[in-house]
Short mmCIF file of C-alpha atoms and ligand atoms in Angstrom, two decimals:
data_model
loop_
_atom_site.label_atom_id
_atom_site.label_comp_id
_atom_site.label_asym_id
_atom_site.label_seq_id
_atom_site.Cartn_x
_atom_site.Cartn_y
_atom_site.Cartn_z
CA MET A 1 213.00 -141.79 222.40
CA PRO A 2 210.40 -144.08 220.83
CA VAL A 3 211.73 -146.75 218.45
CA SER A 4 210.18 -144.81 215.56
CA LEU A 5 212.32 -141.74 216.24
CA TYR A 6 215.41 -143.90 216.72
CA MET A 7 214.76 -145.51 213.33
CA LEU A 8 214.11 -142.17 211.65
CA ILE A 9 217.34 -140.61 212.97
CA CYS A 10 219.45 -143.70 212.21
CA LEU A 11 218.22 -143.81 208.62
CA HIS A 12 217.77 -140.17 207.69
CA ASP A 13 219.87 -137.89 209.91
CA PRO A 14 221.43 -135.49 207.38
CA ARG A 15 224.93 -135.87 208.84
CA ASP A 16 225.05 -139.45 210.09
CA GLY A 17 221.94 -141.24 208.78
CA TYR A 18 222.38 -144.50 206.94
CA TYR A 19 220.47 -143.64 203.75
CA ALA A 20 221.53 -140.01 203.88
CA THR A 21 225.26 -140.75 203.98
CA ARG A 22 226.31 -144.35 203.32
CA ALA A 23 223.53 -146.60 202.02
CA GLY A 24 225.33 -149.90 201.40
CA PHE A 25 223.62 -151.39 198.37
CA ASN A 26 225.06 -154.81 197.47
CA ARG A 27 227.21 -154.66 200.61
CA ASP A 28 224.82 -154.55 203.58
CA PHE A 29 221.83 -155.83 201.60
CA THR A 30 220.79 -156.72 198.05
CA THR A 31 217.39 -155.92 196.60
CA ALA A 32 215.52 -157.54 193.71
CA PRO A 33 216.31 -154.82 191.14
CA GLU A 34 219.99 -155.08 192.11
CA THR A 35 219.82 -158.87 191.62
CA SER A 36 218.71 -158.93 187.99
CA GLN A 37 217.57 -156.47 185.34
CA VAL A 38 214.66 -158.83 184.70
CA PHE A 39 212.96 -157.61 187.88
CA GLY A 40 212.65 -153.98 186.78
CA GLU A 41 211.87 -155.04 183.22
CA LEU A 42 208.90 -157.10 184.35
CA ILE A 43 207.66 -154.30 186.62
CA GLY A 44 207.97 -152.05 183.55
CA LEU A 45 205.89 -154.52 181.54
CA TRP A 46 203.31 -154.54 184.33
CA ALA A 47 203.11 -150.74 184.12
CA ALA A 48 202.81 -150.85 180.33
CA GLN A 49 199.97 -153.37 180.67
CA GLU A 50 198.18 -150.97 183.03
CA TRP A 51 198.53 -148.23 180.44
CA LEU A 52 197.28 -150.47 177.61
CA ALA A 53 194.34 -151.69 179.70
CA ARG A 54 193.30 -148.10 180.27
CA SER A 55 193.76 -147.11 176.64
CA SER A 56 191.49 -149.94 175.47
CA ASN A 57 188.68 -148.20 177.37
CA GLY A 58 189.26 -145.20 175.14
CA ALA A 59 190.42 -143.19 178.13
CA GLN A 60 194.14 -143.20 177.53
CA PRO A 61 195.58 -140.24 179.42
CA PRO A 62 197.94 -138.03 177.34
CA LYS A 63 200.25 -137.84 180.33
CA LEU A 64 200.90 -140.55 182.87
CA ASN A 65 202.88 -139.96 186.02
CA LEU A 66 205.25 -142.77 186.82
CA ILE A 67 206.12 -142.25 190.46
CA GLU A 68 208.65 -144.35 192.32
CA LEU A 69 208.85 -144.35 196.12
CA GLY A 70 212.38 -144.89 197.46
CA PRO A 71 214.21 -145.67 194.21
CA GLY A 72 217.57 -146.58 195.80
CA ARG A 73 220.19 -146.43 193.05
CA GLY A 74 217.60 -145.92 190.30
CA THR A 75 218.14 -149.42 188.93
CA MET A 76 214.50 -150.51 188.82
CA MET A 77 213.44 -147.32 187.05
CA ARG A 78 216.24 -147.72 184.50
CA ASP A 79 215.09 -151.26 183.72
CA MET A 80 211.41 -150.22 183.64
CA LEU A 81 212.18 -147.47 181.14
CA ARG A 82 214.17 -149.90 178.98
CA VAL A 83 211.06 -151.99 178.32
CA ALA A 84 208.77 -148.94 178.19
CA ARG A 85 210.52 -148.00 174.96
CA SER A 86 208.92 -151.00 173.28
CA VAL A 87 205.50 -149.33 173.76
CA PRO A 88 206.27 -145.92 172.19
CA ASP A 89 203.00 -144.16 173.16
CA PHE A 90 203.49 -145.26 176.74
CA MET A 91 207.07 -144.03 176.79
CA THR A 92 206.02 -140.68 175.31
CA ALA A 93 203.26 -140.21 177.89
CA LEU A 94 205.48 -140.97 180.88
CA ASP A 95 206.49 -138.25 183.29
CA VAL A 96 208.88 -139.70 185.87
CA THR A 97 208.96 -138.55 189.50
CA LEU A 98 211.26 -140.07 192.13
CA VAL A 99 210.30 -139.67 195.79
CA GLU A 100 213.64 -139.80 197.59
CA ALA A 101 214.77 -138.47 200.95
CA SER A 102 218.50 -139.08 200.61
CA PRO A 103 220.68 -136.54 198.75
CA LEU A 104 223.30 -139.26 198.26
CA LEU A 105 220.80 -141.57 196.59
CA ARG A 106 219.29 -138.74 194.52
CA ALA A 107 222.72 -138.26 193.00
CA ALA A 108 223.07 -142.00 192.34
CA GLN A 109 219.62 -142.06 190.71
CA ALA A 110 220.44 -139.10 188.48
CA GLU A 111 223.57 -140.90 187.33
CA THR A 112 221.81 -144.22 186.65
CA LEU A 113 219.04 -142.42 184.78
CA ALA A 114 221.25 -140.02 182.82
CA GLY A 115 219.56 -139.35 179.49
CA HIS A 116 216.05 -139.54 180.98
CA THR A 117 214.11 -136.55 182.22
CA ILE A 118 213.33 -137.14 185.88
CA ARG A 119 212.10 -135.05 188.80
CA HIS A 120 212.99 -135.52 192.46
CA VAL A 121 210.55 -134.70 195.26
CA ASP A 122 210.77 -135.05 199.04
CA SER A 123 207.32 -136.40 199.61
CA PHE A 124 204.71 -138.35 197.64
CA ASP A 125 202.36 -135.37 198.12
CA ASP A 126 204.75 -133.24 196.06
CA ALA A 127 204.45 -135.46 192.97
CA PRO A 128 202.54 -133.83 190.09
CA GLU A 129 198.78 -134.27 189.83
CA GLY A 130 197.21 -136.51 187.19
CA PRO A 131 196.76 -140.20 186.45
CA ALA A 132 199.59 -142.20 187.97
CA ILE A 133 201.31 -145.50 188.25
CA ILE A 134 203.16 -145.67 191.55
CA VAL A 135 205.80 -148.29 192.32
CA GLY A 136 207.94 -148.97 195.36
CA ASN A 137 210.27 -151.86 196.11
CA GLU A 138 211.50 -152.23 199.68
CA PHE A 139 210.21 -148.77 200.55
CA LEU A 140 207.59 -149.67 203.16
CA ASP A 141 209.98 -151.75 205.29
CA CYS A 142 212.14 -148.75 206.14
CA LEU A 143 209.24 -146.59 207.35
CA PRO A 144 209.66 -146.03 211.11
CA ILE A 145 207.68 -148.35 213.38
CA ARG A 146 206.29 -147.78 216.86
CA GLN A 147 206.51 -150.77 219.18
CA PHE A 148 204.45 -151.62 222.25
CA VAL A 149 205.12 -154.21 224.94
CA ARG A 150 202.68 -155.58 227.56
CA ARG A 151 204.05 -156.00 231.09
CA GLU A 152 201.80 -157.07 233.96
CA GLY A 153 198.71 -156.27 231.96
CA ARG A 154 199.72 -152.76 230.90
CA TRP A 155 201.00 -151.60 227.53
CA HIS A 156 204.14 -149.48 227.28
CA GLU A 157 205.85 -147.99 224.23
CA ARG A 158 209.34 -149.37 223.63
CA GLN A 159 212.02 -146.71 223.68
CA ALA A 160 215.70 -146.48 222.82
CA GLY A 161 217.92 -144.63 225.28
CA VAL A 162 221.35 -144.40 226.85
CA ASN A 163 222.28 -146.31 230.04
CA ARG A 164 224.66 -145.12 232.76
CA ASP A 165 227.69 -146.46 230.89
CA GLY A 166 226.76 -144.51 227.79
CA GLY A 167 225.57 -147.60 225.89
CA LEU A 168 222.36 -147.73 223.88
CA VAL A 169 219.58 -149.83 225.38
CA PHE A 170 215.91 -150.53 224.83
CA GLY A 171 213.53 -149.70 227.65
CA LEU A 172 209.86 -149.02 228.23
CA GLY A 173 207.98 -145.76 228.49
CA PRO A 174 205.20 -145.12 231.02
CA PRO A 175 201.97 -147.13 230.73
CA ALA A 176 200.12 -146.09 227.57
CA ASP A 177 197.04 -147.05 225.62
CA LEU A 178 197.60 -149.28 222.62
CA PRO A 179 196.79 -147.19 219.53
CA PRO A 180 193.31 -148.10 218.24
CA GLY A 181 192.94 -150.87 215.66
CA LEU A 182 196.20 -152.63 216.53
CA SER A 183 196.12 -156.39 216.88
CA PRO A 184 198.98 -157.50 219.13
CA ALA A 185 201.10 -160.60 218.62
CA GLY A 186 201.07 -161.90 222.19
CA ASP A 187 202.60 -159.25 224.45
CA GLU A 188 204.14 -157.31 221.54
CA ALA A 189 202.62 -154.97 218.98
CA GLU A 190 204.19 -152.80 216.32
CA PHE A 191 202.95 -150.64 213.50
CA ALA A 192 204.17 -148.12 210.95
CA PRO A 193 202.07 -144.92 211.28
CA ALA A 194 203.20 -143.98 207.77
CA LEU A 195 201.06 -146.77 206.26
CA GLU A 196 198.01 -144.72 207.24
CA THR A 197 199.58 -141.59 205.79
CA LEU A 198 200.28 -143.42 202.54
CA VAL A 199 196.71 -144.69 202.25
CA ASP A 200 195.41 -141.15 202.93
CA GLN A 201 197.67 -139.80 200.21
CA LEU A 202 196.45 -142.46 197.75
CA VAL A 203 192.82 -141.74 198.64
CA ARG A 204 193.26 -138.02 197.98
CA ARG A 205 195.11 -138.64 194.72
CA PHE A 206 192.74 -141.29 193.42
CA ALA A 207 189.69 -139.16 194.29
CA LYS A 208 190.76 -136.86 191.46
CA TYR A 209 192.65 -139.08 189.01
CA PRO A 210 192.77 -142.80 188.27
CA GLY A 211 195.85 -144.69 189.24
CA ARG A 212 197.38 -147.77 190.70
CA ALA A 213 200.20 -148.41 193.14
CA LEU A 214 202.32 -151.56 193.20
CA LEU A 215 204.22 -152.06 196.44
CA ILE A 216 206.71 -154.87 196.91
CA ASP A 217 208.14 -155.90 200.26
CA TYR A 218 208.37 -158.57 202.96
CA GLY A 219 206.09 -159.20 205.92
CA PRO A 220 203.17 -161.36 206.99
CA THR A 221 200.04 -161.51 204.82
CA GLU A 222 197.81 -161.97 207.86
CA GLY A 223 198.61 -161.55 211.51
CA ALA A 224 200.54 -158.56 212.82
CA PRO A 225 204.31 -158.56 213.21
CA GLY A 226 205.33 -158.55 216.92
CA ASP A 227 208.88 -157.26 217.18
CA SER A 228 210.42 -157.37 213.71
CA LEU A 229 212.97 -154.53 213.93
CA ARG A 230 216.22 -155.77 212.39
CA ALA A 231 219.58 -154.30 211.39
CA TYR A 232 221.91 -155.41 208.60
CA ARG A 233 225.54 -154.67 208.02
CA ASP A 234 227.87 -156.41 205.55
CA GLY A 235 225.12 -158.88 204.71
CA GLN A 236 224.85 -159.98 208.38
CA GLN A 237 221.95 -159.39 210.74
CA ILE A 238 223.18 -157.43 213.78
CA ASP A 239 221.74 -155.88 216.94
CA PRO A 240 219.66 -152.81 215.90
CA LEU A 241 221.43 -150.77 218.62
CA ALA A 242 224.96 -151.84 217.67
CA GLU A 243 225.72 -149.60 214.70
CA PRO A 244 223.30 -146.66 214.59
CA GLY A 245 223.62 -144.89 211.25
CA ALA A 246 226.04 -147.48 209.90
CA SER A 247 223.57 -150.35 209.50
CA ASP A 248 220.33 -150.68 207.56
CA LEU A 249 217.26 -150.79 209.81
CA THR A 250 214.13 -152.53 208.62
CA ALA A 251 210.85 -153.99 209.88
CA ASP A 252 208.26 -156.35 208.43
CA VAL A 253 205.43 -154.76 206.48
CA ASP A 254 202.01 -155.49 207.96
CA PHE A 255 200.28 -156.30 204.65
CA GLY A 256 197.06 -157.25 206.42
CA ARG A 257 196.84 -153.81 208.01
CA LEU A 258 197.73 -152.05 204.75
CA ARG A 259 195.08 -154.06 202.95
CA ARG A 260 192.41 -153.31 205.58
CA LEU A 261 193.22 -149.59 205.62
CA ALA A 262 193.03 -149.32 201.83
CA GLU A 263 189.84 -151.40 201.57
CA ALA A 264 188.17 -149.40 204.33
CA ALA A 265 188.99 -146.27 202.33
CA GLY A 266 187.21 -147.72 199.28
CA LEU A 267 190.29 -148.32 197.15
CA SER A 268 190.72 -151.35 194.85
CA VAL A 269 193.06 -153.74 196.62
CA HIS A 270 194.57 -156.85 195.04
CA GLY A 271 196.99 -159.22 196.69
CA PRO A 272 199.31 -159.56 198.38
CA VAL A 273 200.63 -162.20 196.00
CA SER A 274 204.07 -163.80 196.25
CA GLN A 275 206.87 -162.50 194.10
CA GLY A 276 207.73 -165.88 192.51
CA PRO A 277 204.32 -166.59 190.95
CA PHE A 278 203.89 -162.90 190.03
CA LEU A 279 207.18 -162.67 188.12
CA THR A 280 206.60 -166.07 186.52
CA ALA A 281 203.13 -165.00 185.33
CA LEU A 282 204.66 -161.87 183.81
CA GLY A 283 207.21 -163.96 181.88
CA ALA A 284 210.37 -164.21 184.01
CA ARG A 285 211.43 -167.49 182.40
CA GLU A 286 210.73 -166.23 178.86
CA ARG A 287 212.82 -163.14 179.57
CA GLN A 288 215.55 -165.41 180.97
CA ALA A 289 215.52 -167.45 177.74
CA ALA A 290 215.80 -164.30 175.62
CA LEU A 291 218.74 -163.02 177.69
CA VAL A 292 220.49 -166.38 177.44
CA THR A 293 220.05 -166.41 173.66
CA ALA A 294 221.72 -163.01 173.53
CA ASN A 295 224.51 -163.99 175.99
CA PRO A 296 224.97 -167.79 175.83
CA ALA A 297 228.21 -167.65 177.86
CA ARG A 298 226.30 -166.19 180.83
CA ALA A 299 223.50 -168.78 180.84
CA THR A 300 224.33 -170.14 184.32
CA ASP A 301 224.63 -166.67 185.89
CA ILE A 302 221.38 -165.51 184.37
CA ALA A 303 219.54 -168.65 185.52
CA GLN A 304 220.90 -168.20 189.06
CA MET A 305 219.76 -164.58 189.25
CA ILE A 306 216.24 -165.42 188.08
CA ASP A 307 216.13 -168.32 190.56
CA THR A 308 217.03 -165.88 193.34
CA LEU A 309 214.03 -163.74 192.40
CA VAL A 310 211.43 -166.51 191.96
CA SER A 311 212.43 -169.59 194.01
CA PRO A 312 210.24 -170.13 197.06
CA ASP A 313 213.32 -170.77 199.21
CA GLN A 314 214.92 -167.48 198.12
CA MET A 315 212.95 -164.27 197.39
CA GLY A 316 209.99 -165.90 195.64
CA GLU A 317 207.77 -166.50 198.64
CA ARG A 318 209.07 -164.08 201.26
CA PHE A 319 208.56 -161.06 199.04
CA LYS A 320 205.03 -160.04 198.21
CA LEU A 321 203.24 -157.51 196.03
CA ILE A 322 200.11 -155.60 196.86
CA SER A 323 198.26 -153.45 194.35
CA ILE A 324 196.21 -150.50 195.57
CA GLY A 325 194.25 -148.67 192.91
CA SER A 326 191.54 -146.11 192.42
CA PRO A 327 188.02 -147.34 193.23
CA GLY A 328 186.41 -149.84 190.86
CA LEU A 329 189.49 -151.21 189.11
CA GLY A 330 189.75 -154.93 188.30
CA ALA A 331 192.80 -157.08 188.95
CA PRO A 332 196.03 -155.88 187.34
CA ALA A 333 198.45 -158.18 185.48
CA GLY A 334 199.91 -160.90 187.68
CA PHE A 335 197.11 -160.69 190.26
CA ALA A 336 194.30 -162.34 188.31
CA GLU A 337 194.21 -165.44 190.49
CA THR A 338 193.45 -163.43 193.62
CA ALA A 339 190.82 -161.12 192.10
N1 LIG B 401 213.82 -149.46 195.79
C1 LIG B 401 215.26 -149.59 195.92
C2 LIG B 401 215.79 -149.09 197.25
C3 LIG B 401 215.26 -149.70 198.51
S1 LIG B 401 216.01 -148.99 199.95
C4 LIG B 401 215.67 -151.02 195.65
O1 LIG B 401 214.81 -151.89 195.65
O2 LIG B 401 216.85 -151.27 195.42
C5 LIG B 401 214.84 -147.77 200.48
C6 LIG B 401 214.80 -146.52 199.66
O3 LIG B 401 213.79 -145.67 200.19
C7 LIG B 401 216.05 -145.68 199.66
O4 LIG B 401 216.17 -145.07 198.40
C8 LIG B 401 215.76 -144.67 200.77
O5 LIG B 401 216.57 -143.54 200.75
C9 LIG B 401 214.31 -144.38 200.48
N2 LIG B 401 213.51 -143.85 201.59
C10 LIG B 401 213.36 -144.39 202.81
N3 LIG B 401 212.51 -143.67 203.56
C11 LIG B 401 212.09 -142.65 202.78
C12 LIG B 401 211.18 -141.56 202.98
N4 LIG B 401 210.54 -141.41 204.13
N5 LIG B 401 210.98 -140.71 201.96
C13 LIG B 401 211.61 -140.88 200.79
N6 LIG B 401 212.48 -141.89 200.54
C14 LIG B 401 212.73 -142.76 201.52
#
């Protein structure tokens, strides 16, 4: 089977898939919202700024969809909604939709967000119509990728299969054309077909209603990833074939491709910008100071967690944010320098 199908089954098989049955948050991997509440709070502030910017044009929508793609344990949304309360009109207008494939994680999200009215949908297309702010942290990196390898001048799709001893191995399919528009990295090329689907969905949505998506992930800003499929278990990187369904599978996000697709479709694209400068511009250190004032005994812990999010040698540079909005929008908060 192609790598994309292998990835899809490993992550989402209803009986044995990793996200469907045993997603190991804070065991196999740790994400930014799970590192510190400040992350989700600042993303919430960003969303509130978007709302306020729109209302100053006199076009404040009475209802605003807040849509999260792949919300994990619901932590980022909980922290976003905590700060949303400080802008009461914004909070009142919000209608929250979570796009989540995993029944296990839906249950975790409902628990984290108890007391809030939320809606779960299977696909972004099922989210309600209307103006929207769309957020997704570490959602794009788990979208299945197709990989191609060049041997003796011909391209082949990489496949996962079973060898004679019953072990999983990678092999190559018959000679095939490289899908159009792909720029290879040497003799390797990979891409996530779902990036195109996502851009199409945004185009259709933004043709009718204004909105902006903020997507946060890792991957090169320019230059395509070659072979970036990786697996994680217990915080260690392992062979992607070693523990199907019991390890997290991930691949770099091709931000350059995402940017080109969205620009070609006429959407407003800003970034990618690095997470460190973005969070700092939105007030990460000020929020840190406020938290320390409230919990002086935890000052060192709090400082360490914020450092993890913003330091260039931790998540600050590796993680990036791209903003894709309806046509004609200026730079959103935190992106001004790249406008
Ligand atoms: N945003 C969270 C979780 C990241 S893990 C955090 O930062 O902590 C990826 C999330 O995306 C999980 O919730 C997973 O179940 C979900 N997901 C992955 N592929 C999906 C798909 N195709 N449709 C809907 N949700 C998906």
